[in-house]
Amino acid sequence: MNPTWSVRVRTESKGTSVAYARNHRISAGPPLSFEPKDALPCGIELMLAALGADILYNLSALLSKKRIEIDDAELTLTCRLQNALAHLGVIGEEGAPYAESIEGVLYLAASPSASELEALLAESLTKAPTYLTLARATKISLRLAKTG
């Protein structure tokens, strides 16, 4: 039997929603935001956060299993949409607001060499469900920057 996961999502106020996942409450703004600041993260930001958490968790778990200590790890992710203006219904805009690409830089301070860490990252991604799901839909490019 394959387990399943579910969330329940309700609208709150104009442009916001709340998702309930097990014992967690997750508030979200609109799918996209063009503002420098908002009260809530937009949907694309939540997707990137889930992807980043998945990548870091699976890499950390693999390194721990191999008894390799991480001094520090940080991942920055950027998503480029095919045409974000299509989401707004801007007249004359063509295309669709789907994720055309996701690029990331993983800053990692750990003892193995950069090439060893790259191999370990590639191995960890084979067990990362959010990464594997999104990688089927869009191009994901990750670069490792060894910091220690």
JSON list of C-alpha atoms in Angstrom, two decimals:
[
{"chain": "A", "resi": 1, "resn": "MET", "atom": "CA", "xyz": [0.00, 0.00, 0.00]},
{"chain": "A", "resi": 2, "resn": "ASN", "atom": "CA", "xyz": [1.31, 3.43, -0.94]},
{"chain": "A", "resi": 3, "resn": "PRO", "atom": "CA", "xyz": [0.65, 6.13, 1.66]},
{"chain": "A", "resi": 4, "resn": "THR", "atom": "CA", "xyz": [-1.01, 9.39, 0.66]},
{"chain": "A", "resi": 5, "resn": "TRP", "atom": "CA", "xyz": [-0.77, 12.92, 1.99]},
{"chain": "A", "resi": 6, "resn": "SER", "atom": "CA", "xyz": [-3.49, 15.52, 1.86]},
{"chain": "A", "resi": 7, "resn": "VAL", "atom": "CA", "xyz": [-4.16, 19.12, 2.74]},
{"chain": "A", "resi": 8, "resn": "ARG", "atom": "CA", "xyz": [-7.35, 21.07, 3.08]},
{"chain": "A", "resi": 9, "resn": "VAL", "atom": "CA", "xyz": [-7.27, 24.60, 1.65]},
{"chain": "A", "resi": 10, "resn": "ARG", "atom": "CA", "xyz": [-9.78, 27.37, 2.36]},
{"chain": "A", "resi": 11, "resn": "THR", "atom": "CA", "xyz": [-10.03, 30.95, 1.20]},
{"chain": "A", "resi": 12, "resn": "GLU", "atom": "CA", "xyz": [-9.55, 33.51, 3.94]},
{"chain": "A", "resi": 13, "resn": "SER", "atom": "CA", "xyz": [-9.72, 37.03, 2.59]},
{"chain": "A", "resi": 14, "resn": "LYS", "atom": "CA", "xyz": [-9.21, 38.51, -0.85]},
{"chain": "A", "resi": 15, "resn": "GLY", "atom": "CA", "xyz": [-6.21, 36.82, -2.40]},
{"chain": "A", "resi": 16, "resn": "THR", "atom": "CA", "xyz": [-5.25, 34.74, 0.63]},
{"chain": "A", "resi": 17, "resn": "SER", "atom": "CA", "xyz": [-5.83, 31.18, 1.66]},
{"chain": "A", "resi": 18, "resn": "VAL", "atom": "CA", "xyz": [-4.98, 28.86, 4.48]},
{"chain": "A", "resi": 19, "resn": "ALA", "atom": "CA", "xyz": [-3.96, 25.23, 4.14]},
{"chain": "A", "resi": 20, "resn": "TYR", "atom": "CA", "xyz": [-4.27, 22.66, 6.89]},
{"chain": "A", "resi": 21, "resn": "ALA", "atom": "CA", "xyz": [-1.80, 19.79, 6.78]},
{"chain": "A", "resi": 22, "resn": "ARG", "atom": "CA", "xyz": [-2.02, 17.37, 9.71]},
{"chain": "A", "resi": 23, "resn": "ASN", "atom": "CA", "xyz": [-1.54, 19.66, 12.72]},
{"chain": "A", "resi": 24, "resn": "HIS", "atom": "CA", "xyz": [-0.12, 22.60, 10.72]},
{"chain": "A", "resi": 25, "resn": "ARG", "atom": "CA", "xyz": [-1.72, 25.78, 9.45]},
{"chain": "A", "resi": 26, "resn": "ILE", "atom": "CA", "xyz": [-0.03, 27.32, 6.40]},
{"chain": "A", "resi": 27, "resn": "SER", "atom": "CA", "xyz": [-1.10, 30.75, 5.21]},
{"chain": "A", "resi": 28, "resn": "ALA", "atom": "CA", "xyz": [-0.49, 31.80, 1.61]},
{"chain": "A", "resi": 29, "resn": "GLY", "atom": "CA", "xyz": [-0.96, 34.85, -0.51]},
{"chain": "A", "resi": 30, "resn": "PRO", "atom": "CA", "xyz": [-1.81, 34.87, -4.21]},
{"chain": "A", "resi": 31, "resn": "PRO", "atom": "CA", "xyz": [-0.10, 32.50, -6.69]},
{"chain": "A", "resi": 32, "resn": "LEU", "atom": "CA", "xyz": [2.28, 35.31, -7.79]},
{"chain": "A", "resi": 33, "resn": "SER", "atom": "CA", "xyz": [3.22, 38.63, -6.27]},
{"chain": "A", "resi": 34, "resn": "PHE", "atom": "CA", "xyz": [5.08, 41.48, -7.92]},
{"chain": "A", "resi": 35, "resn": "GLU", "atom": "CA", "xyz": [5.36, 43.51, -4.71]},
{"chain": "A", "resi": 36, "resn": "PRO", "atom": "CA", "xyz": [8.67, 43.89, -2.82]},
{"chain": "A", "resi": 37, "resn": "LYS", "atom": "CA", "xyz": [6.89, 43.07, 0.47]},
{"chain": "A", "resi": 38, "resn": "ASP", "atom": "CA", "xyz": [3.69, 41.22, 1.34]},
{"chain": "A", "resi": 39, "resn": "ALA", "atom": "CA", "xyz": [2.03, 39.93, 4.46]},
{"chain": "A", "resi": 40, "resn": "LEU", "atom": "CA", "xyz": [2.18, 36.35, 3.15]},
{"chain": "A", "resi": 41, "resn": "PRO", "atom": "CA", "xyz": [4.41, 34.38, 0.78]},
{"chain": "A", "resi": 42, "resn": "CYS", "atom": "CA", "xyz": [2.98, 33.74, -2.68]},
{"chain": "A", "resi": 43, "resn": "GLY", "atom": "CA", "xyz": [2.39, 30.27, -4.07]},
{"chain": "A", "resi": 44, "resn": "ILE", "atom": "CA", "xyz": [5.58, 30.20, -6.15]},
{"chain": "A", "resi": 45, "resn": "GLU", "atom": "CA", "xyz": [7.62, 31.13, -3.05]},
{"chain": "A", "resi": 46, "resn": "LEU", "atom": "CA", "xyz": [5.97, 28.34, -1.06]},
{"chain": "A", "resi": 47, "resn": "MET", "atom": "CA", "xyz": [6.79, 25.89, -3.86]},
{"chain": "A", "resi": 48, "resn": "LEU", "atom": "CA", "xyz": [10.44, 27.00, -3.82]},
{"chain": "A", "resi": 49, "resn": "ALA", "atom": "CA", "xyz": [10.53, 26.73, -0.01]},
{"chain": "A", "resi": 50, "resn": "ALA", "atom": "CA", "xyz": [9.21, 23.16, -0.18]},
{"chain": "A", "resi": 51, "resn": "LEU", "atom": "CA", "xyz": [11.78, 22.31, -2.87]},
{"chain": "A", "resi": 52, "resn": "GLY", "atom": "CA", "xyz": [14.62, 23.84, -0.86]},
{"chain": "A", "resi": 53, "resn": "ALA", "atom": "CA", "xyz": [13.62, 22.05, 2.32]},
{"chain": "A", "resi": 54, "resn": "ASP", "atom": "CA", "xyz": [13.43, 18.76, 0.41]},
{"chain": "A", "resi": 55, "resn": "ILE", "atom": "CA", "xyz": [16.90, 19.18, -1.12]},
{"chain": "A", "resi": 56, "resn": "LEU", "atom": "CA", "xyz": [18.56, 20.25, 2.14]},
{"chain": "A", "resi": 57, "resn": "TYR", "atom": "CA", "xyz": [16.84, 17.55, 4.20]},
{"chain": "A", "resi": 58, "resn": "ASN", "atom": "CA", "xyz": [17.79, 14.72, 1.85]},
{"chain": "A", "resi": 59, "resn": "LEU", "atom": "CA", "xyz": [21.39, 15.90, 1.52]},
{"chain": "A", "resi": 60, "resn": "SER", "atom": "CA", "xyz": [21.71, 16.31, 5.31]},
{"chain": "A", "resi": 61, "resn": "ALA", "atom": "CA", "xyz": [20.24, 12.84, 5.89]},
{"chain": "A", "resi": 62, "resn": "LEU", "atom": "CA", "xyz": [22.67, 11.25, 3.43]},
{"chain": "A", "resi": 63, "resn": "LEU", "atom": "CA", "xyz": [25.68, 13.06, 4.89]},
{"chain": "A", "resi": 64, "resn": "SER", "atom": "CA", "xyz": [24.61, 12.08, 8.40]},
{"chain": "A", "resi": 65, "resn": "LYS", "atom": "CA", "xyz": [24.25, 8.46, 7.31]},
{"chain": "A", "resi": 66, "resn": "LYS", "atom": "CA", "xyz": [27.80, 8.60, 5.93]},
{"chain": "A", "resi": 67, "resn": "ARG", "atom": "CA", "xyz": [28.99, 10.33, 9.14]},
{"chain": "A", "resi": 68, "resn": "ILE", "atom": "CA", "xyz": [29.97, 13.51, 7.30]},
{"chain": "A", "resi": 69, "resn": "GLU", "atom": "CA", "xyz": [29.42, 16.65, 9.33]},
{"chain": "A", "resi": 70, "resn": "ILE", "atom": "CA", "xyz": [27.95, 19.80, 7.78]},
{"chain": "A", "resi": 71, "resn": "ASP", "atom": "CA", "xyz": [29.26, 23.03, 9.23]},
{"chain": "A", "resi": 72, "resn": "ASP", "atom": "CA", "xyz": [26.75, 25.16, 7.34]},
{"chain": "A", "resi": 73, "resn": "ALA", "atom": "CA", "xyz": [24.33, 24.81, 4.43]},
{"chain": "A", "resi": 74, "resn": "GLU", "atom": "CA", "xyz": [22.22, 27.36, 2.59]},
{"chain": "A", "resi": 75, "resn": "LEU", "atom": "CA", "xyz": [20.30, 27.06, -0.66]},
{"chain": "A", "resi": 76, "resn": "THR", "atom": "CA", "xyz": [19.08, 29.94, -2.78]},
{"chain": "A", "resi": 77, "resn": "LEU", "atom": "CA", "xyz": [16.46, 29.17, -5.43]},
{"chain": "A", "resi": 78, "resn": "THR", "atom": "CA", "xyz": [15.12, 31.28, -8.28]},
{"chain": "A", "resi": 79, "resn": "CYS", "atom": "CA", "xyz": [12.14, 30.41, -10.44]},
{"chain": "A", "resi": 80, "resn": "ARG", "atom": "CA", "xyz": [11.66, 31.89, -13.89]},
{"chain": "A", "resi": 81, "resn": "LEU", "atom": "CA", "xyz": [8.13, 31.73, -15.31]},
{"chain": "A", "resi": 82, "resn": "GLN", "atom": "CA", "xyz": [7.54, 31.40, -19.04]},
{"chain": "A", "resi": 83, "resn": "ASN", "atom": "CA", "xyz": [5.33, 34.52, -18.93]},
{"chain": "A", "resi": 84, "resn": "ALA", "atom": "CA", "xyz": [4.31, 35.89, -15.55]},
{"chain": "A", "resi": 85, "resn": "LEU", "atom": "CA", "xyz": [2.23, 38.65, -17.16]},
{"chain": "A", "resi": 86, "resn": "ALA", "atom": "CA", "xyz": [-0.10, 36.02, -18.64]},
{"chain": "A", "resi": 87, "resn": "HIS", "atom": "CA", "xyz": [-1.24, 35.33, -15.06]},
{"chain": "A", "resi": 88, "resn": "LEU", "atom": "CA", "xyz": [-2.46, 38.92, -14.81]},
{"chain": "A", "resi": 89, "resn": "GLY", "atom": "CA", "xyz": [-4.37, 38.72, -18.08]},
{"chain": "A", "resi": 90, "resn": "VAL", "atom": "CA", "xyz": [-2.34, 41.53, -19.64]},
{"chain": "A", "resi": 91, "resn": "ILE", "atom": "CA", "xyz": [-3.72, 42.22, -23.12]},
{"chain": "A", "resi": 92, "resn": "GLY", "atom": "CA", "xyz": [-1.39, 41.04, -25.86]},
{"chain": "A", "resi": 93, "resn": "GLU", "atom": "CA", "xyz": [0.62, 38.75, -23.61]},
{"chain": "A", "resi": 94, "resn": "GLU", "atom": "CA", "xyz": [0.95, 35.20, -24.85]},
{"chain": "A", "resi": 95, "resn": "GLY", "atom": "CA", "xyz": [2.18, 32.05, -23.22]},
{"chain": "A", "resi": 96, "resn": "ALA", "atom": "CA", "xyz": [1.45, 30.75, -19.77]},
{"chain": "A", "resi": 97, "resn": "PRO", "atom": "CA", "xyz": [2.67, 31.41, -16.24]},
{"chain": "A", "resi": 98, "resn": "TYR", "atom": "CA", "xyz": [4.34, 28.03, -15.69]},
{"chain": "A", "resi": 99, "resn": "ALA", "atom": "CA", "xyz": [7.79, 27.46, -14.18]},
{"chain": "A", "resi": 100, "resn": "GLU", "atom": "CA", "xyz": [10.13, 27.46, -17.15]},
{"chain": "A", "resi": 101, "resn": "SER", "atom": "CA", "xyz": [13.22, 26.88, -15.01]},
{"chain": "A", "resi": 102, "resn": "ILE", "atom": "CA", "xyz": [14.42, 26.76, -11.43]},
{"chain": "A", "resi": 103, "resn": "GLU", "atom": "CA", "xyz": [18.02, 27.59, -10.62]},
{"chain": "A", "resi": 104, "resn": "GLY", "atom": "CA", "xyz": [19.75, 27.16, -7.32]},
{"chain": "A", "resi": 105, "resn": "VAL", "atom": "CA", "xyz": [23.06, 27.63, -5.60]},
{"chain": "A", "resi": 106, "resn": "LEU", "atom": "CA", "xyz": [23.86, 25.39, -2.64]},
{"chain": "A", "resi": 107, "resn": "TYR", "atom": "CA", "xyz": [26.43, 26.96, -0.32]},
{"chain": "A", "resi": 108, "resn": "LEU", "atom": "CA", "xyz": [27.90, 24.12, 1.70]},
{"chain": "A", "resi": 109, "resn": "ALA", "atom": "CA", "xyz": [30.62, 24.01, 4.34]},
{"chain": "A", "resi": 110, "resn": "ALA", "atom": "CA", "xyz": [31.67, 20.39, 4.85]},
{"chain": "A", "resi": 111, "resn": "SER", "atom": "CA", "xyz": [34.94, 18.46, 4.84]},
{"chain": "A", "resi": 112, "resn": "PRO", "atom": "CA", "xyz": [34.71, 16.44, 1.58]},
{"chain": "A", "resi": 113, "resn": "SER", "atom": "CA", "xyz": [36.02, 17.92, -1.66]},
{"chain": "A", "resi": 114, "resn": "ALA", "atom": "CA", "xyz": [33.69, 19.83, -3.97]},
{"chain": "A", "resi": 115, "resn": "SER", "atom": "CA", "xyz": [33.58, 16.90, -6.43]},
{"chain": "A", "resi": 116, "resn": "GLU", "atom": "CA", "xyz": [32.72, 14.46, -3.61]},
{"chain": "A", "resi": 117, "resn": "LEU", "atom": "CA", "xyz": [29.98, 16.82, -2.38]},
{"chain": "A", "resi": 118, "resn": "GLU", "atom": "CA", "xyz": [28.56, 17.11, -5.90]},
{"chain": "A", "resi": 119, "resn": "ALA", "atom": "CA", "xyz": [28.36, 13.32, -6.13]},
{"chain": "A", "resi": 120, "resn": "LEU", "atom": "CA", "xyz": [26.68, 13.16, -2.71]},
{"chain": "A", "resi": 121, "resn": "LEU", "atom": "CA", "xyz": [24.20, 15.87, -3.74]},
{"chain": "A", "resi": 122, "resn": "ALA", "atom": "CA", "xyz": [23.34, 13.93, -6.91]},
{"chain": "A", "resi": 123, "resn": "GLU", "atom": "CA", "xyz": [22.85, 10.77, -4.84]},
{"chain": "A", "resi": 124, "resn": "SER", "atom": "CA", "xyz": [20.64, 12.58, -2.32]},
{"chain": "A", "resi": 125, "resn": "LEU", "atom": "CA", "xyz": [18.41, 13.95, -5.10]},
{"chain": "A", "resi": 126, "resn": "THR", "atom": "CA", "xyz": [17.44, 10.40, -6.08]},
{"chain": "A", "resi": 127, "resn": "LYS", "atom": "CA", "xyz": [15.49, 10.23, -2.79]},
{"chain": "A", "resi": 128, "resn": "ALA", "atom": "CA", "xyz": [13.99, 13.75, -2.84]},
{"chain": "A", "resi": 129, "resn": "PRO", "atom": "CA", "xyz": [10.25, 13.53, -3.66]},
{"chain": "A", "resi": 130, "resn": "THR", "atom": "CA", "xyz": [9.56, 17.23, -4.20]},
{"chain": "A", "resi": 131, "resn": "TYR", "atom": "CA", "xyz": [12.67, 17.63, -6.36]},
{"chain": "A", "resi": 132, "resn": "LEU", "atom": "CA", "xyz": [11.88, 14.53, -8.41]},
{"chain": "A", "resi": 133, "resn": "THR", "atom": "CA", "xyz": [8.29, 15.67, -8.96]},
{"chain": "A", "resi": 134, "resn": "LEU", "atom": "CA", "xyz": [9.20, 19.20, -10.04]},
{"chain": "A", "resi": 135, "resn": "ALA", "atom": "CA", "xyz": [12.13, 17.97, -12.16]},
{"chain": "A", "resi": 136, "resn": "ARG", "atom": "CA", "xyz": [9.62, 16.06, -14.31]},
{"chain": "A", "resi": 137, "resn": "ALA", "atom": "CA", "xyz": [7.80, 19.34, -15.01]},
{"chain": "A", "resi": 138, "resn": "THR", "atom": "CA", "xyz": [10.60, 21.89, -15.38]},
{"chain": "A", "resi": 139, "resn": "LYS", "atom": "CA", "xyz": [14.36, 22.24, -15.74]},
{"chain": "A", "resi": 140, "resn": "ILE", "atom": "CA", "xyz": [16.09, 22.43, -12.35]},
{"chain": "A", "resi": 141, "resn": "SER", "atom": "CA", "xyz": [19.75, 23.47, -12.29]},
{"chain": "A", "resi": 142, "resn": "LEU", "atom": "CA", "xyz": [21.68, 23.27, -9.04]},
{"chain": "A", "resi": 143, "resn": "ARG", "atom": "CA", "xyz": [25.22, 24.53, -8.53]},
{"chain": "A", "resi": 144, "resn": "LEU", "atom": "CA", "xyz": [27.36, 23.69, -5.51]},
{"chain": "A", "resi": 145, "resn": "ALA", "atom": "CA", "xyz": [29.53, 26.38, -3.95]},
{"chain": "A", "resi": 146, "resn": "LYS", "atom": "CA", "xyz": [31.83, 24.88, -1.32]},
{"chain": "A", "resi": 147, "resn": "THR", "atom": "CA", "xyz": [32.35, 27.47, 1.41]},
{"chain": "A", "resi": 148, "resn": "GLY", "atom": "CA", "xyz": [34.53, 25.62, 3.88]}
]
